[in-house]
Short mmCIF file of C-alpha atoms in Angstrom, two decimals:
data_model
loop_
_atom_site.label_atom_id
_atom_site.label_comp_id
_atom_site.label_asym_id
_atom_site.label_seq_id
_atom_site.Cartn_x
_atom_site.Cartn_y
_atom_site.Cartn_z
CA MET A 1 15.54 25.26 -27.28
CA ARG A 2 16.04 21.80 -27.53
CA PHE A 3 17.47 19.30 -25.07
CA ARG A 4 18.62 15.24 -25.21
CA HIS A 5 17.30 13.52 -22.14
CA PRO A 6 19.40 11.30 -20.54
CA ASP A 7 17.09 8.52 -22.16
CA GLY A 8 18.05 9.60 -25.33
CA SER A 9 14.20 11.58 -26.07
CA THR A 10 14.33 15.39 -26.87
CA VAL A 11 12.23 17.90 -24.90
CA HIS A 12 11.82 20.91 -26.38
CA LEU A 13 11.46 24.19 -24.03
CA ALA A 14 9.68 27.76 -25.84
CA TYR A 15 8.02 30.63 -24.99
CA CYS A 16 4.51 31.61 -25.57
CA THR A 17 3.82 34.24 -27.82
CA ASN A 18 0.55 35.42 -26.34
CA VAL A 19 2.69 38.31 -24.44
CA HIS A 20 3.00 39.88 -27.86
CA PRO A 21 -1.38 39.36 -28.45
CA ALA A 22 -1.94 40.37 -32.40
CA GLU A 23 -4.69 39.24 -33.52
CA THR A 24 -3.74 39.56 -37.48
CA LEU A 25 -1.15 37.63 -39.34
CA ASP A 26 0.43 40.93 -39.70
CA GLY A 27 0.70 41.07 -36.59
CA VAL A 28 2.35 37.78 -36.14
CA LEU A 29 4.78 38.53 -38.35
CA ALA A 30 5.43 41.93 -36.75
CA GLN A 31 5.80 39.75 -33.39
CA LEU A 32 8.47 37.09 -34.81
CA ARG A 33 10.91 40.93 -35.85
CA ASP A 34 10.08 43.02 -32.74
CA HIS A 35 10.23 39.66 -29.86
CA CYS A 36 11.14 36.49 -30.71
CA GLU A 37 14.17 37.18 -33.01
CA PRO A 38 15.41 39.58 -30.23
CA VAL A 39 15.24 36.84 -27.08
CA ARG A 40 17.25 34.49 -29.43
CA ARG A 41 19.51 36.64 -30.21
CA ARG A 42 19.89 37.66 -26.09
CA LEU A 43 20.40 33.73 -25.52
CA GLY A 44 22.63 33.51 -28.27
CA ARG A 45 21.30 30.65 -29.98
CA ASP A 46 20.85 29.44 -33.45
CA ARG A 47 17.88 28.43 -33.04
CA LEU A 48 14.18 29.27 -30.16
CA GLY A 49 11.31 27.46 -29.62
CA ILE A 50 8.39 29.92 -29.61
CA GLY A 51 4.75 28.91 -28.59
CA LEU A 52 2.62 30.44 -31.61
CA TRP A 53 -0.13 32.40 -29.88
CA LEU A 54 -3.06 32.42 -33.06
CA ALA A 55 -6.07 34.28 -32.90
CA LYS A 56 -8.83 32.70 -34.75
CA ASP A 57 -8.60 35.22 -37.71
CA ALA A 58 -4.89 34.73 -38.24
CA ALA A 59 -5.60 30.71 -37.69
CA HIS A 60 -8.65 31.23 -40.30
CA ALA A 61 -6.04 33.71 -43.15
CA LEU A 62 -3.97 30.62 -42.98
CA VAL A 63 -5.31 27.65 -42.89
CA THR A 64 -7.49 29.02 -46.12
CA ASP A 65 -4.09 30.12 -47.41
CA PRO A 66 -1.09 28.23 -48.59
CA PHE A 67 1.00 30.76 -49.47
CA ALA A 68 1.12 32.55 -46.50
CA LEU A 69 1.22 29.78 -44.59
CA ARG A 70 4.61 28.68 -46.67
CA GLY A 71 5.65 32.40 -45.74
CA LEU A 72 4.88 32.48 -41.80
CA ARG A 73 7.38 29.04 -42.03
CA THR A 74 9.64 30.82 -43.94
CA GLU A 75 9.99 33.56 -41.91
CA LEU A 76 10.23 31.29 -38.90
CA GLU A 77 13.20 29.97 -40.45
CA ARG A 78 14.80 32.66 -41.61
CA ARG A 79 14.74 34.71 -38.10
CA GLY A 80 15.42 31.44 -36.36
CA LEU A 81 12.71 30.39 -34.96
CA GLU A 82 11.26 27.08 -34.47
CA VAL A 83 7.41 26.16 -33.59
CA VAL A 84 6.74 22.30 -32.18
CA THR A 85 3.94 23.56 -29.75
CA LEU A 86 0.31 26.42 -30.00
CA ASN A 87 -1.56 28.17 -27.15
CA GLY A 88 -4.76 27.68 -28.63
CA PHE A 89 -6.57 29.00 -24.89
CA PRO A 90 -7.24 32.36 -26.51
CA TYR A 91 -9.36 32.36 -29.03
CA GLU A 92 -9.22 36.38 -29.78
CA GLY A 93 -8.53 39.75 -28.02
CA PHE A 94 -6.55 38.63 -25.58
CA GLY A 95 -5.17 41.98 -26.10
CA ALA A 96 -8.12 43.80 -25.14
CA GLU A 97 -7.91 46.47 -22.15
CA GLU A 98 -9.72 44.16 -20.25
CA VAL A 99 -10.00 40.73 -21.12
CA LYS A 100 -11.55 38.71 -17.73
CA TYR A 101 -13.85 36.15 -18.66
CA ARG A 102 -14.11 36.87 -22.34
CA VAL A 103 -11.00 34.56 -22.49
CA TYR A 104 -13.41 31.15 -21.84
CA GLN A 105 -15.29 31.89 -24.62
CA PRO A 106 -16.32 30.55 -27.22
CA ASP A 107 -16.10 26.90 -24.92
CA TRP A 108 -16.09 23.45 -26.02
CA ALA A 109 -19.91 23.22 -26.24
CA ASP A 110 -19.71 25.80 -28.81
CA PRO A 111 -18.90 24.88 -32.23
CA ARG A 112 -16.83 27.92 -33.32
CA ARG A 113 -13.92 26.24 -30.59
CA LEU A 114 -13.71 23.10 -32.70
CA ALA A 115 -13.50 24.47 -36.03
CA HIS A 116 -10.46 26.94 -34.16
CA THR A 117 -8.57 24.06 -32.66
CA THR A 118 -9.24 22.01 -35.86
CA ASP A 119 -7.56 25.04 -37.76
CA LEU A 120 -4.64 25.43 -35.19
CA ALA A 121 -3.69 21.63 -35.79
CA ARG A 122 -3.79 21.66 -40.00
CA VAL A 123 -1.47 24.68 -39.47
CA LEU A 124 0.73 23.56 -36.94
CA ALA A 125 1.51 20.49 -38.96
CA GLN A 126 2.29 21.91 -41.50
CA LEU A 127 5.07 24.15 -38.76
CA LEU A 128 6.77 21.80 -37.72
CA PRO A 129 10.24 21.58 -38.67
CA ASP A 130 11.31 18.33 -40.67
CA ASP A 131 12.66 16.50 -38.11
CA VAL A 132 9.84 16.56 -35.91
CA THR A 133 7.10 14.62 -36.40
CA GLU A 134 4.96 15.28 -32.60
CA GLY A 135 3.30 18.96 -32.09
CA SER A 136 0.82 19.66 -29.04
CA ILE A 137 -1.75 23.00 -28.84
CA SER A 138 -3.54 23.38 -25.12
CA THR A 139 -6.98 24.42 -24.54
CA LEU A 140 -9.36 25.70 -22.66
CA PRO A 141 -10.29 23.20 -20.18
CA LEU A 142 -13.74 22.44 -21.72
CA ALA A 143 -15.67 26.18 -19.94
CA TRP A 144 -16.62 28.26 -17.27
CA ARG A 145 -17.88 26.44 -14.55
CA THR A 146 -20.99 28.37 -14.66
CA ALA A 147 -23.65 27.56 -16.95
CA TYR A 148 -22.34 24.29 -18.12
CA GLY A 149 -24.44 21.77 -17.25
CA GLN A 150 -25.32 18.22 -18.81
CA GLU A 151 -26.39 18.99 -22.61
CA ARG A 152 -22.96 21.33 -22.79
CA ALA A 153 -20.98 18.52 -21.53
CA THR A 154 -21.59 16.01 -23.75
CA ALA A 155 -21.86 18.63 -26.83
CA ALA A 156 -17.79 19.24 -25.64
CA HIS A 157 -16.87 15.68 -25.15
CA THR A 158 -18.56 15.25 -28.95
CA ALA A 159 -17.05 17.91 -29.98
CA LEU A 160 -13.34 16.76 -28.63
CA THR A 161 -14.41 13.23 -29.84
CA THR A 162 -14.45 14.87 -33.53
CA LEU A 163 -11.47 16.66 -33.15
CA ALA A 164 -9.38 13.66 -32.30
CA GLU A 165 -10.63 11.47 -35.58
CA ARG A 166 -9.60 14.62 -37.57
CA LEU A 167 -6.14 14.36 -35.60
CA ASP A 168 -6.37 10.84 -36.58
CA ALA A 169 -6.99 11.49 -40.07
CA LEU A 170 -4.59 14.70 -40.58
CA HIS A 171 -1.85 11.70 -39.49
CA GLU A 172 -2.42 9.71 -41.80
CA LEU A 173 -2.28 12.78 -44.40
CA THR A 174 1.18 14.44 -42.96
CA GLY A 175 2.86 11.54 -40.39
CA ARG A 176 2.65 14.75 -38.66
CA SER A 177 1.31 13.85 -34.81
CA LEU A 178 -0.86 16.18 -33.02
CA ARG A 179 -1.71 16.06 -29.48
CA ILE A 180 -4.90 18.52 -28.04
CA GLY A 181 -4.15 19.34 -24.36
CA LEU A 182 -7.11 20.29 -21.63
CA GLU A 183 -5.80 23.38 -19.42
CA PRO A 184 -6.76 23.35 -15.63
CA GLU A 185 -7.57 26.64 -14.79
CA PRO A 186 -9.41 28.28 -11.47
CA GLY A 187 -12.61 28.67 -11.81
CA CYS A 188 -13.66 27.22 -14.98
CA THR A 189 -15.37 22.88 -15.35
CA VAL A 190 -11.64 21.75 -15.13
CA GLU A 191 -10.32 23.11 -12.16
CA THR A 192 -7.85 21.15 -11.07
CA THR A 193 -5.72 17.70 -12.91
CA ARG A 194 -8.24 15.58 -10.72
CA ASP A 195 -10.91 17.07 -12.42
CA ALA A 196 -9.66 16.38 -15.64
CA LEU A 197 -9.58 12.56 -14.60
CA ALA A 198 -13.62 11.55 -15.39
CA PRO A 199 -13.55 13.95 -18.97
CA LEU A 200 -10.19 12.41 -20.26
CA THR A 201 -11.04 8.86 -18.89
CA ALA A 202 -14.18 9.35 -20.36
CA ILE A 203 -13.20 10.82 -24.17
CA GLY A 204 -10.24 7.73 -23.72
CA HIS A 205 -8.40 9.06 -27.05
CA ASP A 206 -4.77 9.36 -26.40
CA ARG A 207 -4.95 12.52 -28.86
CA ILE A 208 -6.64 14.38 -26.18
CA GLY A 209 -4.70 15.09 -22.45
CA ILE A 210 -4.01 17.43 -20.50
CA CYS A 211 -1.59 21.11 -20.18
CA VAL A 212 0.35 20.94 -16.78
CA ASP A 213 0.37 24.72 -16.16
CA THR A 214 2.24 25.06 -12.90
CA CYS A 215 0.86 28.33 -12.16
CA HIS A 216 -2.69 27.12 -12.20
CA LEU A 217 -1.62 23.77 -9.90
CA ALA A 218 0.36 25.88 -7.32
CA THR A 219 -2.51 28.48 -7.28
CA SER A 220 -5.24 25.44 -6.51
CA PHE A 221 -2.57 24.33 -3.97
CA GLU A 222 -2.10 20.46 -5.98
CA ASP A 223 0.98 18.92 -4.34
CA PRO A 224 2.99 18.44 -8.06
CA ARG A 225 4.15 14.87 -7.54
CA THR A 226 0.30 13.86 -6.22
CA ALA A 227 -1.17 15.54 -9.42
CA LEU A 228 1.75 14.18 -12.00
CA ASP A 229 1.85 11.15 -10.60
CA ALA A 230 -2.34 10.43 -10.40
CA LEU A 231 -2.41 11.00 -14.41
CA THR A 232 0.54 8.98 -14.73
CA GLN A 233 -1.55 6.41 -13.44
CA ALA A 234 -4.85 7.20 -15.17
CA ARG A 235 -2.87 6.78 -18.28
CA VAL A 236 -3.62 10.54 -19.27
CA PRO A 237 -1.09 12.00 -21.77
CA ILE A 238 0.31 14.47 -20.47
CA VAL A 239 0.60 17.03 -23.80
CA LYS A 240 2.55 19.80 -22.96
CA SER A 241 3.25 22.13 -19.51
CA GLN A 242 3.19 25.11 -19.26
CA LEU A 243 5.65 26.65 -17.04
CA SER A 244 4.70 29.88 -15.15
CA ALA A 245 4.68 31.16 -10.88
CA ALA A 246 1.65 32.26 -9.19
CA LEU A 247 1.25 35.01 -6.66
CA HIS A 248 2.28 33.74 -2.82
CA ALA A 249 0.73 35.68 -0.26
CA GLU A 250 2.37 34.06 3.34
CA HIS A 251 0.37 36.19 5.60
CA PRO A 252 -3.04 37.85 4.16
CA HIS A 253 -4.18 39.20 7.19
CA LEU A 254 -1.65 41.58 7.39
CA PRO A 255 -1.93 45.34 6.55
CA GLU A 256 1.27 45.33 4.56
CA VAL A 257 0.20 42.07 2.32
CA ARG A 258 -2.86 43.88 1.75
CA THR A 259 -1.40 46.45 0.00
CA ALA A 260 1.32 44.90 -1.55
CA LEU A 261 -1.33 42.39 -3.13
CA ALA A 262 -3.59 45.19 -4.19
CA ALA A 263 -0.86 46.55 -6.56
CA PHE A 264 -1.24 43.53 -8.27
CA ASP A 265 -5.24 43.91 -8.76
CA GLU A 266 -6.00 44.95 -12.16
CA PRO A 267 -8.02 45.29 -13.92
CA ARG A 268 -7.27 43.42 -17.52
CA PHE A 269 -7.07 39.81 -16.74
CA LEU A 270 -9.10 37.72 -13.62
CA HIS A 271 -6.81 36.44 -11.18
CA GLN A 272 -8.22 34.22 -9.94
CA THR A 273 -7.42 33.84 -5.33
CA ARG A 274 -6.98 30.41 -3.53
CA THR A 275 -6.62 29.61 0.40
CA ARG A 276 -7.20 26.75 1.94
CA THR A 277 -8.85 25.92 5.15
CA ALA A 278 -10.04 22.94 7.27
CA ALA A 279 -13.20 22.64 5.20
CA GLY A 280 -11.45 22.71 1.92
CA LEU A 281 -10.78 25.19 -0.79
CA ARG A 282 -12.29 28.36 -0.40
CA GLY A 283 -11.51 30.84 -3.33
CA THR A 284 -12.40 34.05 -5.24
CA ASP A 285 -13.17 35.01 -9.04
CA ASP A 286 -10.40 37.77 -8.36
CA LEU A 287 -7.93 38.86 -6.82
CA GLY A 288 -10.24 42.40 -6.35
CA GLU A 289 -12.48 40.24 -4.35
CA ALA A 290 -10.73 38.40 -1.82
CA LEU A 291 -9.43 41.95 -0.61
CA ALA A 292 -12.69 43.27 -0.55
CA GLY A 293 -13.55 42.78 3.33
CA ASP A 294 -13.82 38.72 4.08
CA ALA A 295 -15.15 37.52 0.66
CA LEU A 296 -11.92 34.84 1.55
CA PRO A 297 -10.76 33.68 4.60
CA ASP A 298 -7.13 35.03 5.54
CA ALA A 299 -6.35 32.80 7.99
CA SER A 300 -3.86 30.39 5.87
CA PRO A 301 -1.89 31.74 2.94
CA TRP A 302 -3.58 32.78 -0.30
CA ARG A 303 -2.13 32.31 -4.07
CA ALA A 304 -3.48 34.31 -6.60
CA HIS A 305 -3.48 33.16 -10.19
CA PHE A 306 -0.87 36.27 -12.06
CA HIS A 307 2.17 34.52 -14.16
CA VAL A 308 4.54 36.58 -12.34
CA PRO A 309 8.17 36.55 -14.06
CA LEU A 310 10.02 33.21 -13.33
CA HIS A 311 13.08 34.62 -12.75
CA ALA A 312 12.29 37.60 -10.32
CA ALA A 313 9.78 36.89 -7.45
CA PRO A 314 7.41 39.53 -6.02
CA ALA A 315 9.66 41.58 -3.46
CA ALA A 316 8.48 40.93 0.46
CA PRO A 317 5.94 40.13 1.47
CA LEU A 318 5.20 38.34 -1.19
CA THR A 319 6.39 35.92 -2.45
CA SER A 320 5.80 33.40 -5.65
CA THR A 321 5.18 29.92 -5.82
CA PHE A 322 8.06 29.02 -7.93
CA PRO A 323 9.06 26.03 -5.71
CA VAL A 324 6.19 24.34 -7.47
CA LEU A 325 7.18 25.12 -10.13
CA ARG A 326 10.60 23.67 -9.87
CA ALA A 327 8.96 20.28 -8.01
CA ALA A 328 6.64 19.42 -10.85
CA LEU A 329 9.73 19.67 -13.39
CA THR A 330 11.79 18.13 -11.97
CA ARG A 331 8.74 15.29 -11.60
CA LEU A 332 7.88 15.84 -15.51
CA VAL A 333 11.57 15.63 -16.82
CA GLY A 334 13.65 14.45 -13.85
CA GLY A 335 13.05 10.05 -14.34
CA PRO A 336 14.13 7.70 -16.19
CA HIS A 337 11.74 8.76 -19.19
CA PRO A 338 9.52 12.68 -19.39
CA LEU A 339 6.48 12.63 -18.87
CA THR A 340 5.96 14.74 -21.55
CA ARG A 341 8.40 16.31 -23.86
CA HIS A 342 7.32 20.23 -24.55
CA LEU A 343 7.45 22.56 -21.96
CA GLU A 344 7.28 26.50 -22.38
CA VAL A 345 7.22 29.49 -20.53
CA GLU A 346 4.09 31.62 -20.01
CA THR A 347 4.57 34.52 -18.72
CA TYR A 348 2.21 36.84 -20.76
CA THR A 349 0.99 39.09 -17.56
CA TRP A 350 4.56 41.54 -18.09
CA GLN A 351 2.23 44.49 -18.78
CA ALA A 352 -0.33 43.93 -16.35
CA LEU A 353 2.42 43.96 -13.47
CA PRO A 354 2.22 46.32 -11.22
CA PRO A 355 3.81 50.07 -12.85
CA ASP A 356 6.79 49.94 -11.32
CA LEU A 357 7.85 46.81 -12.21
CA ARG A 358 6.61 46.71 -15.71
CA PRO A 359 9.09 47.10 -18.89
CA ARG A 360 8.82 50.28 -19.89
CA ALA A 361 10.44 49.35 -23.94
CA ARG A 362 10.60 46.28 -26.01
CA ALA A 363 14.01 45.53 -24.61
CA GLN A 364 13.61 45.30 -21.24
CA LEU A 365 10.71 43.32 -22.18
CA ALA A 366 12.93 40.83 -24.18
CA ASP A 367 15.52 40.78 -21.37
CA GLY A 368 12.80 39.61 -18.71
CA ILE A 369 11.86 37.14 -21.46
CA ALA A 370 15.43 35.79 -21.94
CA ALA A 371 15.92 35.62 -18.14
CA GLU A 372 12.83 33.44 -17.74
CA LEU A 373 14.23 31.27 -20.66
CA THR A 374 17.87 31.07 -18.91
CA LEU A 375 16.60 30.37 -16.10
CA ALA A 376 14.08 27.22 -16.98
CA ARG A 377 17.58 25.74 -19.05
CA ASP A 378 19.26 25.81 -16.03
CA LEU A 379 17.19 23.73 -13.87
CA LEU A 380 16.78 21.56 -16.61
CA THR A 381 20.80 20.84 -17.16
CA ASP A 382 20.57 20.69 -13.16
CA LEU A 383 18.49 17.78 -13.84
CA GLY A 384 20.90 15.74 -16.56
CA LEU A 385 19.62 16.73 -19.53
CA LYS A 386 21.44 17.90 -22.34
CA GLU A 387 21.20 21.57 -24.36
CA LEU A 388 21.38 20.91 -28.16
CA PRO A 389 22.55 23.30 -30.57
#
């Protein structure tokens, strides 16, 4: 979906296909048919943006087979879909029964991460619509925090610098300008937007910036305006923003709140949980750890890294951090000029929701995604952006 900002620029809105995990190119093509096109039809749009997630096997197949890449582009056009952004965070196995810590491998100190992201960039340069010259790719924020010493930090920075040089060369070759955004996430080396300032300033290349995920922002209790203003002042490019909401528990000490939270403690993904204390932010790697004993202080609200549907906050006594999303979006695109032009709804946890909240059929999932995009569209038009055909 495209929107005209009051300054005349185009802002793109997509939804991320990592909610439909597939490891192969055939699986990606099936996603377009079974999920993406039905969502577009529900919205009554001739064109829908999608943020493709391409696992390493699918990306490699596309970059080594020009015929397959042309076929994917043709299929996108035939189904009324367009791609200006890719989700390059998960490398593979995102549809596994247990993902947890595996999603952070390989990290940016591992040569496989550079090779995969280079593949993604080469693919995206060929998938961009004819009238679009800028693309974006989100990626993991360097590494998970453990086993990341100076040697690995140096290797990661070198890899990102190499990537920037490759993106420069790709621009010269294709005329397509691509940027990469590190996506701060709780528990990672770059956990907050503030953590991103030093490494991104050190790299100092405008092709390497940040992807602001509003669920992660909220989970770390970052104030959206303060965080985004700091990025702007430091001249760190906001490559894209993922529109998402975290799980919020105002009174985690209450038994009924603990019971409600326990329904979201599931085995597939990590749900890092945070709270604010007088001594600073405290947290656990997963929601189950927070609920077990006294691992996390419960005198103040908890927030858990669980992407809940934007349009449907959990029932009381829980809620979502949707107000953080709204505040961030206002700062991102509500000013005289957009801070980013790529927005992506990224609720990948539909099938990880408590059983009574999960979509039971493909049609229900399409309805839910369409409802999220409708809400995002309304937020944008309320900020003065005009939806384009």
